[in-house]
């Protein structure tokens, strides 16, 4: 009898062990968190959403320069890393995936805030040699709310923008609600600034962005309160010869 009980106990133990192994085999394997790239350039004052795949769901985040990177956290529901940079500079972010004991390091460069407009089309005689179709105009705001400009030209071989010129800008508003863009540009600091003046047209929505980010403090009647358009267009018209430069606001 004792032998039979011993054999029965042994068989039960084997069954329990087999069941346990079977349950372990059914559990999904956890892979470490992964990002598409390790280096990111973002703008100060603008929240950035960076998607990722996999991950165990429990993370520890450490920034090398929290004064630059500001607020950051992982939204596991949307599988996104959220970053709200505080100032310009550089910082790395170490993300530890606790459940799989793995780490990944992301590097961030935080630039001054800017509004980016792509030059879509130029109609007429363009006297501003710094601007060309496919190029980019960046209206830059630094910590002192200085209104700076940078111009880029599209390289059709690399499909990337190449620096052309920089300078400053200002926007004037008349009593009749006409907005005029004044820009002064040069290729290097050793050259004199060339000035250009344009009447601003297109979708009034972009004027709200200039008002907000560059602190013009215009009243709130500068643009329509209708639903935002999918593509916000700015049209610059040369008052001397009527040349029209059509631009579209890029996402930020």
PDB file of C-alpha atoms in Angstrom:
ATOM      1  CA  UNK A   1       0.000   0.000   0.000  1.00  0.00           C
ATOM      2  CA  UNK A   2       2.784   2.391   0.909  1.00  0.00           C
ATOM      3  CA  UNK A   3       4.493   1.669  -2.393  1.00  0.00           C
ATOM      4  CA  UNK A   4       1.283   2.406  -4.312  1.00  0.00           C
ATOM      5  CA  UNK A   5       0.809   5.695  -2.480  1.00  0.00           C
ATOM      6  CA  UNK A   6       4.395   6.655  -3.234  1.00  0.00           C
ATOM      7  CA  UNK A   7       3.933   5.906  -6.919  1.00  0.00           C
ATOM      8  CA  UNK A   8       0.653   7.889  -6.990  1.00  0.00           C
ATOM      9  CA  UNK A   9       2.302  10.902  -5.330  1.00  0.00           C
ATOM     10  CA  UNK A  10       5.162  10.746  -7.800  1.00  0.00           C
ATOM     11  CA  UNK A  11       2.753  10.688 -10.761  1.00  0.00           C
ATOM     12  CA  UNK A  12       0.826  13.690  -9.370  1.00  0.00           C
ATOM     13  CA  UNK A  13       4.051  15.661  -9.008  1.00  0.00           C
ATOM     14  CA  UNK A  14       4.987  14.907 -12.621  1.00  0.00           C
ATOM     15  CA  UNK A  15       1.538  16.090 -13.811  1.00  0.00           C
ATOM     16  CA  UNK A  16       1.820  19.344 -11.844  1.00  0.00           C
ATOM     17  CA  UNK A  17       5.303  19.990 -13.235  1.00  0.00           C
ATOM     18  CA  UNK A  18       4.147  19.302 -16.798  1.00  0.00           C
ATOM     19  CA  UNK A  19       1.169  21.637 -16.360  1.00  0.00           C
ATOM     20  CA  UNK A  20       3.404  24.390 -15.007  1.00  0.00           C
ATOM     21  CA  UNK A  21       5.801  24.084 -17.953  1.00  0.00           C
ATOM     22  CA  UNK A  22       2.872  24.121 -20.361  1.00  0.00           C
ATOM     23  CA  UNK A  23       1.573  27.403 -18.834  1.00  0.00           C
ATOM     24  CA  UNK A  24       5.032  28.957 -19.097  1.00  0.00           C
ATOM     25  CA  UNK A  25       5.205  28.024 -22.787  1.00  0.00           C
ATOM     26  CA  UNK A  26       1.891  29.817 -23.416  1.00  0.00           C
ATOM     27  CA  UNK A  27       3.060  33.151 -21.947  1.00  0.00           C
ATOM     28  CA  UNK A  28       4.060  35.683 -24.660  1.00  0.00           C
ATOM     29  CA  UNK A  29       7.710  36.596 -24.824  1.00  0.00           C
ATOM     30  CA  UNK A  30       8.537  40.161 -23.766  1.00  0.00           C
ATOM     31  CA  UNK A  31      10.908  42.090 -26.023  1.00  0.00           C
ATOM     32  CA  UNK A  32      12.812  45.235 -24.936  1.00  0.00           C
ATOM     33  CA  UNK A  33      11.466  48.663 -25.892  1.00  0.00           C
ATOM     34  CA  UNK A  34      12.663  49.808 -29.346  1.00  0.00           C
ATOM     35  CA  UNK A  35      12.703  53.175 -31.169  1.00  0.00           C
ATOM     36  CA  UNK A  36      13.167  53.860 -34.876  1.00  0.00           C
ATOM     37  CA  UNK A  37      16.199  56.059 -34.213  1.00  0.00           C
ATOM     38  CA  UNK A  38      18.457  57.194 -31.382  1.00  0.00           C
ATOM     39  CA  UNK A  39      19.047  60.851 -32.313  1.00  0.00           C
ATOM     40  CA  UNK A  40      16.314  63.501 -32.321  1.00  0.00           C
ATOM     41  CA  UNK A  41      16.243  67.239 -32.998  1.00  0.00           C
ATOM     42  CA  UNK A  42      13.236  68.951 -31.427  1.00  0.00           C
ATOM     43  CA  UNK A  43      12.032  72.514 -30.751  1.00  0.00           C
ATOM     44  CA  UNK A  44      11.847  74.199 -27.376  1.00  0.00           C
ATOM     45  CA  UNK A  45       8.327  74.871 -26.129  1.00  0.00           C
ATOM     46  CA  UNK A  46       6.715  72.250 -28.363  1.00  0.00           C
ATOM     47  CA  UNK A  47       5.651  68.824 -27.108  1.00  0.00           C
ATOM     48  CA  UNK A  48       7.138  65.946 -29.102  1.00  0.00           C
ATOM     49  CA  UNK A  49       5.516  62.523 -29.496  1.00  0.00           C
ATOM     50  CA  UNK A  50       7.939  59.666 -30.309  1.00  0.00           C
ATOM     51  CA  UNK A  51       6.455  56.232 -30.972  1.00  0.00           C
ATOM     52  CA  UNK A  52       8.055  52.924 -29.972  1.00  0.00           C
ATOM     53  CA  UNK A  53       7.392  49.193 -30.236  1.00  0.00           C
ATOM     54  CA  UNK A  54       7.579  46.291 -27.781  1.00  0.00           C
ATOM     55  CA  UNK A  55       8.580  46.921 -24.173  1.00  0.00           C
ATOM     56  CA  UNK A  56       7.628  45.398 -20.843  1.00  0.00           C
ATOM     57  CA  UNK A  57       5.394  48.234 -19.657  1.00  0.00           C
ATOM     58  CA  UNK A  58       7.447  49.308 -16.631  1.00  0.00           C
ATOM     59  CA  UNK A  59      10.135  51.931 -17.296  1.00  0.00           C
ATOM     60  CA  UNK A  60      12.586  54.189 -15.508  1.00  0.00           C
ATOM     61  CA  UNK A  61      13.628  57.398 -17.311  1.00  0.00           C
ATOM     62  CA  UNK A  62      16.745  59.433 -16.512  1.00  0.00           C
ATOM     63  CA  UNK A  63      17.864  62.581 -18.368  1.00  0.00           C
ATOM     64  CA  UNK A  64      21.487  63.720 -18.372  1.00  0.00           C
ATOM     65  CA  UNK A  65      20.315  67.348 -18.565  1.00  0.00           C
ATOM     66  CA  UNK A  66      16.776  67.696 -17.175  1.00  0.00           C
ATOM     67  CA  UNK A  67      16.966  71.506 -17.387  1.00  0.00           C
ATOM     68  CA  UNK A  68      17.051  71.113 -21.180  1.00  0.00           C
ATOM     69  CA  UNK A  69      14.743  68.145 -21.644  1.00  0.00           C
ATOM     70  CA  UNK A  70      12.105  69.455 -19.229  1.00  0.00           C
ATOM     71  CA  UNK A  71       9.163  67.114 -18.708  1.00  0.00           C
ATOM     72  CA  UNK A  72       9.162  63.600 -20.180  1.00  0.00           C
ATOM     73  CA  UNK A  73       7.227  60.387 -19.640  1.00  0.00           C
ATOM     74  CA  UNK A  74       6.042  57.249 -21.423  1.00  0.00           C
ATOM     75  CA  UNK A  75       2.394  56.842 -22.385  1.00  0.00           C
ATOM     76  CA  UNK A  76       2.078  53.073 -22.575  1.00  0.00           C
ATOM     77  CA  UNK A  77      -1.516  53.235 -23.877  1.00  0.00           C
ATOM     78  CA  UNK A  78      -0.371  54.920 -27.097  1.00  0.00           C
ATOM     79  CA  UNK A  79       3.168  53.474 -26.976  1.00  0.00           C
ATOM     80  CA  UNK A  80       4.668  56.938 -27.134  1.00  0.00           C
ATOM     81  CA  UNK A  81       7.480  58.790 -25.420  1.00  0.00           C
ATOM     82  CA  UNK A  82       6.328  62.340 -24.642  1.00  0.00           C
ATOM     83  CA  UNK A  83       8.954  65.090 -24.329  1.00  0.00           C
ATOM     84  CA  UNK A  84       8.286  68.746 -23.463  1.00  0.00           C
ATOM     85  CA  UNK A  85      11.697  70.489 -23.695  1.00  0.00           C
ATOM     86  CA  UNK A  86      12.375  73.469 -21.471  1.00  0.00           C
ATOM     87  CA  UNK A  87      15.422  75.160 -23.028  1.00  0.00           C
ATOM     88  CA  UNK A  88      17.857  74.822 -25.923  1.00  0.00           C
ATOM     89  CA  UNK A  89      20.829  72.497 -25.554  1.00  0.00           C
ATOM     90  CA  UNK A  90      21.601  68.795 -25.611  1.00  0.00           C
ATOM     91  CA  UNK A  91      20.586  65.924 -23.361  1.00  0.00           C
ATOM     92  CA  UNK A  92      20.529  62.161 -23.441  1.00  0.00           C
ATOM     93  CA  UNK A  93      17.635  60.142 -22.058  1.00  0.00           C
ATOM     94  CA  UNK A  94      18.258  56.672 -20.618  1.00  0.00           C
ATOM     95  CA  UNK A  95      15.182  54.438 -20.642  1.00  0.00           C
ATOM     96  CA  UNK A  96      15.363  51.293 -18.530  1.00  0.00           C
ATOM     97  CA  UNK A  97      12.909  48.544 -19.440  1.00  0.00           C
ATOM     98  CA  UNK A  98      12.555  47.062 -15.950  1.00  0.00           C
ATOM     99  CA  UNK A  99      10.858  43.724 -16.715  1.00  0.00           C
ATOM    100  CA  UNK A 100      13.487  42.658 -19.265  1.00  0.00           C
ATOM    101  CA  UNK A 101      16.410  44.454 -17.585  1.00  0.00           C
ATOM    102  CA  UNK A 102      17.390  46.328 -20.761  1.00  0.00           C
ATOM    103  CA  UNK A 103      18.264  49.973 -21.462  1.00  0.00           C
ATOM    104  CA  UNK A 104      18.192  52.249 -24.485  1.00  0.00           C
ATOM    105  CA  UNK A 105      19.782  55.697 -24.746  1.00  0.00           C
ATOM    106  CA  UNK A 106      18.251  58.462 -26.876  1.00  0.00           C
ATOM    107  CA  UNK A 107      20.095  61.688 -27.710  1.00  0.00           C
ATOM    108  CA  UNK A 108      18.208  64.981 -28.039  1.00  0.00           C
ATOM    109  CA  UNK A 109      19.213  68.322 -29.511  1.00  0.00           C
ATOM    110  CA  UNK A 110      16.759  71.072 -28.565  1.00  0.00           C
ATOM    111  CA  UNK A 111      16.659  74.066 -30.926  1.00  0.00           C
ATOM    112  CA  UNK A 112      14.998  77.466 -30.692  1.00  0.00           C
ATOM    113  CA  UNK A 113      11.326  77.449 -31.610  1.00  0.00           C
ATOM    114  CA  UNK A 114      10.543  78.294 -35.250  1.00  0.00           C
ATOM    115  CA  UNK A 115       7.670  78.409 -37.704  1.00  0.00           C
ATOM    116  CA  UNK A 116       8.605  76.663 -40.930  1.00  0.00           C
ATOM    117  CA  UNK A 117       7.089  77.573 -44.307  1.00  0.00           C
ATOM    118  CA  UNK A 118       7.865  75.657 -47.486  1.00  0.00           C
ATOM    119  CA  UNK A 119       8.020  77.732 -50.677  1.00  0.00           C
ATOM    120  CA  UNK A 120       5.541  75.969 -52.962  1.00  0.00           C
ATOM    121  CA  UNK A 121       5.421  78.285 -55.976  1.00  0.00           C
ATOM    122  CA  UNK A 122       6.811  81.581 -57.256  1.00  0.00           C
ATOM    123  CA  UNK A 123       4.809  83.499 -59.852  1.00  0.00           C
ATOM    124  CA  UNK A 124       6.389  86.452 -61.609  1.00  0.00           C
ATOM    125  CA  UNK A 125       9.841  88.024 -61.443  1.00  0.00           C
ATOM    126  CA  UNK A 126      11.481  87.080 -58.155  1.00  0.00           C
ATOM    127  CA  UNK A 127      14.086  89.658 -57.087  1.00  0.00           C
ATOM    128  CA  UNK A 128      14.857  87.786 -53.850  1.00  0.00           C
ATOM    129  CA  UNK A 129      17.565  85.340 -54.927  1.00  0.00           C
ATOM    130  CA  UNK A 130      17.577  83.698 -51.505  1.00  0.00           C
ATOM    131  CA  UNK A 131      14.094  82.227 -52.047  1.00  0.00           C
ATOM    132  CA  UNK A 132      13.361  79.392 -54.472  1.00  0.00           C
ATOM    133  CA  UNK A 133      10.584  76.868 -55.035  1.00  0.00           C
ATOM    134  CA  UNK A 134      10.986  73.886 -52.721  1.00  0.00           C
ATOM    135  CA  UNK A 135      12.994  75.916 -50.235  1.00  0.00           C
ATOM    136  CA  UNK A 136      12.150  76.728 -46.631  1.00  0.00           C
ATOM    137  CA  UNK A 137      11.702  79.914 -44.617  1.00  0.00           C
ATOM    138  CA  UNK A 138      12.198  79.561 -40.863  1.00  0.00           C
ATOM    139  CA  UNK A 139      10.857  82.302 -38.611  1.00  0.00           C
ATOM    140  CA  UNK A 140      12.849  81.766 -35.404  1.00  0.00           C
ATOM    141  CA  UNK A 141      12.089  82.860 -31.853  1.00  0.00           C
ATOM    142  CA  UNK A 142      14.853  82.664 -29.279  1.00  0.00           C
ATOM    143  CA  UNK A 143      14.718  83.229 -25.535  1.00  0.00           C
ATOM    144  CA  UNK A 144      14.765  87.022 -26.006  1.00  0.00           C
ATOM    145  CA  UNK A 145      11.876  86.854 -28.532  1.00  0.00           C
ATOM    146  CA  UNK A 146      14.306  88.031 -31.219  1.00  0.00           C
ATOM    147  CA  UNK A 147      12.653  87.660 -34.614  1.00  0.00           C
ATOM    148  CA  UNK A 148      15.258  85.887 -36.724  1.00  0.00           C
ATOM    149  CA  UNK A 149      15.129  84.249 -40.147  1.00  0.00           C
ATOM    150  CA  UNK A 150      16.912  81.364 -41.820  1.00  0.00           C
ATOM    151  CA  UNK A 151      16.491  80.400 -45.467  1.00  0.00           C
ATOM    152  CA  UNK A 152      17.144  76.917 -46.846  1.00  0.00           C
ATOM    153  CA  UNK A 153      17.230  75.701 -50.450  1.00  0.00           C
ATOM    154  CA  UNK A 154      16.195  72.171 -51.439  1.00  0.00           C
ATOM    155  CA  UNK A 155      19.014  70.001 -52.757  1.00  0.00           C
ATOM    156  CA  UNK A 156      17.318  67.860 -55.391  1.00  0.00           C
ATOM    157  CA  UNK A 157      20.016  65.172 -55.150  1.00  0.00           C
ATOM    158  CA  UNK A 158      19.883  64.632 -51.386  1.00  0.00           C
ATOM    159  CA  UNK A 159      16.292  65.933 -50.955  1.00  0.00           C
ATOM    160  CA  UNK A 160      17.512  67.894 -47.932  1.00  0.00           C
ATOM    161  CA  UNK A 161      17.549  71.589 -47.175  1.00  0.00           C
ATOM    162  CA  UNK A 162      20.842  73.466 -47.425  1.00  0.00           C
ATOM    163  CA  UNK A 163      21.504  76.745 -45.623  1.00  0.00           C
ATOM    164  CA  UNK A 164      21.307  79.803 -47.877  1.00  0.00           C
ATOM    165  CA  UNK A 165      20.971  82.920 -45.728  1.00  0.00           C
ATOM    166  CA  UNK A 166      19.889  84.320 -42.372  1.00  0.00           C
ATOM    167  CA  UNK A 167      18.719  87.628 -40.986  1.00  0.00           C
ATOM    168  CA  UNK A 168      15.831  89.263 -39.161  1.00  0.00           C
ATOM    169  CA  UNK A 169      12.169  89.998 -39.810  1.00  0.00           C
ATOM    170  CA  UNK A 170       9.274  92.048 -38.544  1.00  0.00           C
ATOM    171  CA  UNK A 171       5.565  92.264 -39.354  1.00  0.00           C
ATOM    172  CA  UNK A 172       3.703  95.565 -39.524  1.00  0.00           C
ATOM    173  CA  UNK A 173      -0.064  95.903 -39.290  1.00  0.00           C
ATOM    174  CA  UNK A 174      -1.826  98.909 -40.831  1.00  0.00           C
ATOM    175  CA  UNK A 175      -4.980 100.581 -39.574  1.00  0.00           C
ATOM    176  CA  UNK A 176      -6.826  98.928 -42.458  1.00  0.00           C
ATOM    177  CA  UNK A 177      -5.688  95.476 -41.297  1.00  0.00           C
ATOM    178  CA  UNK A 178      -3.059  94.953 -43.991  1.00  0.00           C
ATOM    179  CA  UNK A 179      -0.021  92.991 -42.814  1.00  0.00           C
ATOM    180  CA  UNK A 180       3.441  93.640 -44.256  1.00  0.00           C
ATOM    181  CA  UNK A 181       6.456  91.371 -43.832  1.00  0.00           C
ATOM    182  CA  UNK A 182       9.851  93.075 -43.751  1.00  0.00           C
ATOM    183  CA  UNK A 183      12.903  90.839 -43.976  1.00  0.00           C
ATOM    184  CA  UNK A 184      16.623  91.588 -44.074  1.00  0.00           C
ATOM    185  CA  UNK A 185      18.940  88.808 -45.255  1.00  0.00           C
ATOM    186  CA  UNK A 186      22.571  88.038 -45.984  1.00  0.00           C
ATOM    187  CA  UNK A 187      24.610  84.911 -46.633  1.00  0.00           C
ATOM    188  CA  UNK A 188      27.212  85.647 -43.969  1.00  0.00           C
ATOM    189  CA  UNK A 189      27.841  88.156 -41.202  1.00  0.00           C
ATOM    190  CA  UNK A 190      30.518  89.837 -43.340  1.00  0.00           C
ATOM    191  CA  UNK A 191      27.934  90.885 -45.948  1.00  0.00           C
ATOM    192  CA  UNK A 192      25.469  93.748 -45.751  1.00  0.00           C
ATOM    193  CA  UNK A 193      21.825  92.925 -45.192  1.00  0.00           C
ATOM    194  CA  UNK A 194      19.482  93.081 -48.191  1.00  0.00           C
ATOM    195  CA  UNK A 195      15.943  94.179 -47.404  1.00  0.00           C
ATOM    196  CA  UNK A 196      12.726  92.842 -48.897  1.00  0.00           C
ATOM    197  CA  UNK A 197       9.097  93.842 -48.273  1.00  0.00           C
ATOM    198  CA  UNK A 198       5.982  91.746 -48.933  1.00  0.00           C
ATOM    199  CA  UNK A 199       2.254  92.156 -48.426  1.00  0.00           C
ATOM    200  CA  UNK A 200       0.992  89.092 -46.551  1.00  0.00           C
ATOM    201  CA  UNK A 201      -2.053  87.215 -47.814  1.00  0.00           C
ATOM    202  CA  UNK A 202      -3.460  83.703 -47.863  1.00  0.00           C
ATOM    203  CA  UNK A 203      -5.077  81.974 -44.886  1.00  0.00           C
ATOM    204  CA  UNK A 204      -5.337  84.342 -41.932  1.00  0.00           C
ATOM    205  CA  UNK A 205      -4.822  81.435 -39.527  1.00  0.00           C
ATOM    206  CA  UNK A 206      -1.015  81.650 -39.759  1.00  0.00           C
ATOM    207  CA  UNK A 207      -1.126  85.214 -38.403  1.00  0.00           C
ATOM    208  CA  UNK A 208      -2.456  83.790 -35.141  1.00  0.00           C
ATOM    209  CA  UNK A 209       0.732  81.721 -34.844  1.00  0.00           C
ATOM    210  CA  UNK A 210       2.912  84.790 -35.385  1.00  0.00           C
ATOM    211  CA  UNK A 211       0.833  86.665 -32.822  1.00  0.00           C
ATOM    212  CA  UNK A 212       1.135  83.872 -30.245  1.00  0.00           C
ATOM    213  CA  UNK A 213       4.752  82.804 -30.614  1.00  0.00           C
ATOM    214  CA  UNK A 214       6.337  86.174 -31.410  1.00  0.00           C
ATOM    215  CA  UNK A 215       4.212  88.193 -28.983  1.00  0.00           C
ATOM    216  CA  UNK A 216       2.857  90.835 -31.353  1.00  0.00           C
ATOM    217  CA  UNK A 217      -0.196  91.270 -29.127  1.00  0.00           C
ATOM    218  CA  UNK A 218      -2.565  91.929 -31.998  1.00  0.00           C
ATOM    219  CA  UNK A 219      -6.253  91.833 -31.171  1.00  0.00           C
ATOM    220  CA  UNK A 220      -8.089  88.587 -31.808  1.00  0.00           C
ATOM    221  CA  UNK A 221      -9.816  89.666 -35.022  1.00  0.00           C
ATOM    222  CA  UNK A 222      -6.811  88.948 -37.240  1.00  0.00           C
ATOM    223  CA  UNK A 223      -8.056  85.560 -38.442  1.00  0.00           C
ATOM    224  CA  UNK A 224     -11.272  83.665 -38.964  1.00  0.00           C
ATOM    225  CA  UNK A 225     -12.609  81.614 -36.067  1.00  0.00           C
ATOM    226  CA  UNK A 226     -13.798  78.867 -38.401  1.00  0.00           C
ATOM    227  CA  UNK A 227     -12.372  75.351 -38.225  1.00  0.00           C
ATOM    228  CA  UNK A 228      -8.651  75.224 -39.083  1.00  0.00           C
ATOM    229  CA  UNK A 229      -7.819  74.368 -42.677  1.00  0.00           C
ATOM    230  CA  UNK A 230      -5.765  71.252 -43.341  1.00  0.00           C
ATOM    231  CA  UNK A 231      -3.138  73.230 -45.270  1.00  0.00           C
ATOM    232  CA  UNK A 232      -2.345  76.741 -44.077  1.00  0.00           C
ATOM    233  CA  UNK A 233      -1.064  78.945 -46.891  1.00  0.00           C
ATOM    234  CA  UNK A 234       0.858  82.203 -46.723  1.00  0.00           C
ATOM    235  CA  UNK A 235       1.166  84.309 -49.878  1.00  0.00           C
ATOM    236  CA  UNK A 236       3.862  86.998 -50.029  1.00  0.00           C
ATOM    237  CA  UNK A 237       3.375  89.645 -52.712  1.00  0.00           C
ATOM    238  CA  UNK A 238       6.227  91.914 -53.778  1.00  0.00           C
ATOM    239  CA  UNK A 239       4.763  95.414 -53.775  1.00  0.00           C
ATOM    240  CA  UNK A 240       7.198  96.598 -56.462  1.00  0.00           C
ATOM    241  CA  UNK A 241       6.505  94.080 -59.217  1.00  0.00           C
ATOM    242  CA  UNK A 242       3.577  91.915 -58.017  1.00  0.00           C
ATOM    243  CA  UNK A 243       5.630  88.698 -57.755  1.00  0.00           C
ATOM    244  CA  UNK A 244       3.714  86.163 -55.631  1.00  0.00           C
ATOM    245  CA  UNK A 245       5.500  83.661 -53.398  1.00  0.00           C
ATOM    246  CA  UNK A 246       3.111  80.955 -52.151  1.00  0.00           C
ATOM    247  CA  UNK A 247       4.188  79.092 -49.011  1.00  0.00           C
ATOM    248  CA  UNK A 248       2.630  76.429 -46.782  1.00  0.00           C
ATOM    249  CA  UNK A 249       3.063  76.069 -43.035  1.00  0.00           C
ATOM    250  CA  UNK A 250       4.865  72.834 -42.069  1.00  0.00           C
ATOM    251  CA  UNK A 251       3.804  70.678 -39.107  1.00  0.00           C
ATOM    252  CA  UNK A 252       5.380  71.324 -35.708  1.00  0.00           C
TER     253      UNK A 252
END
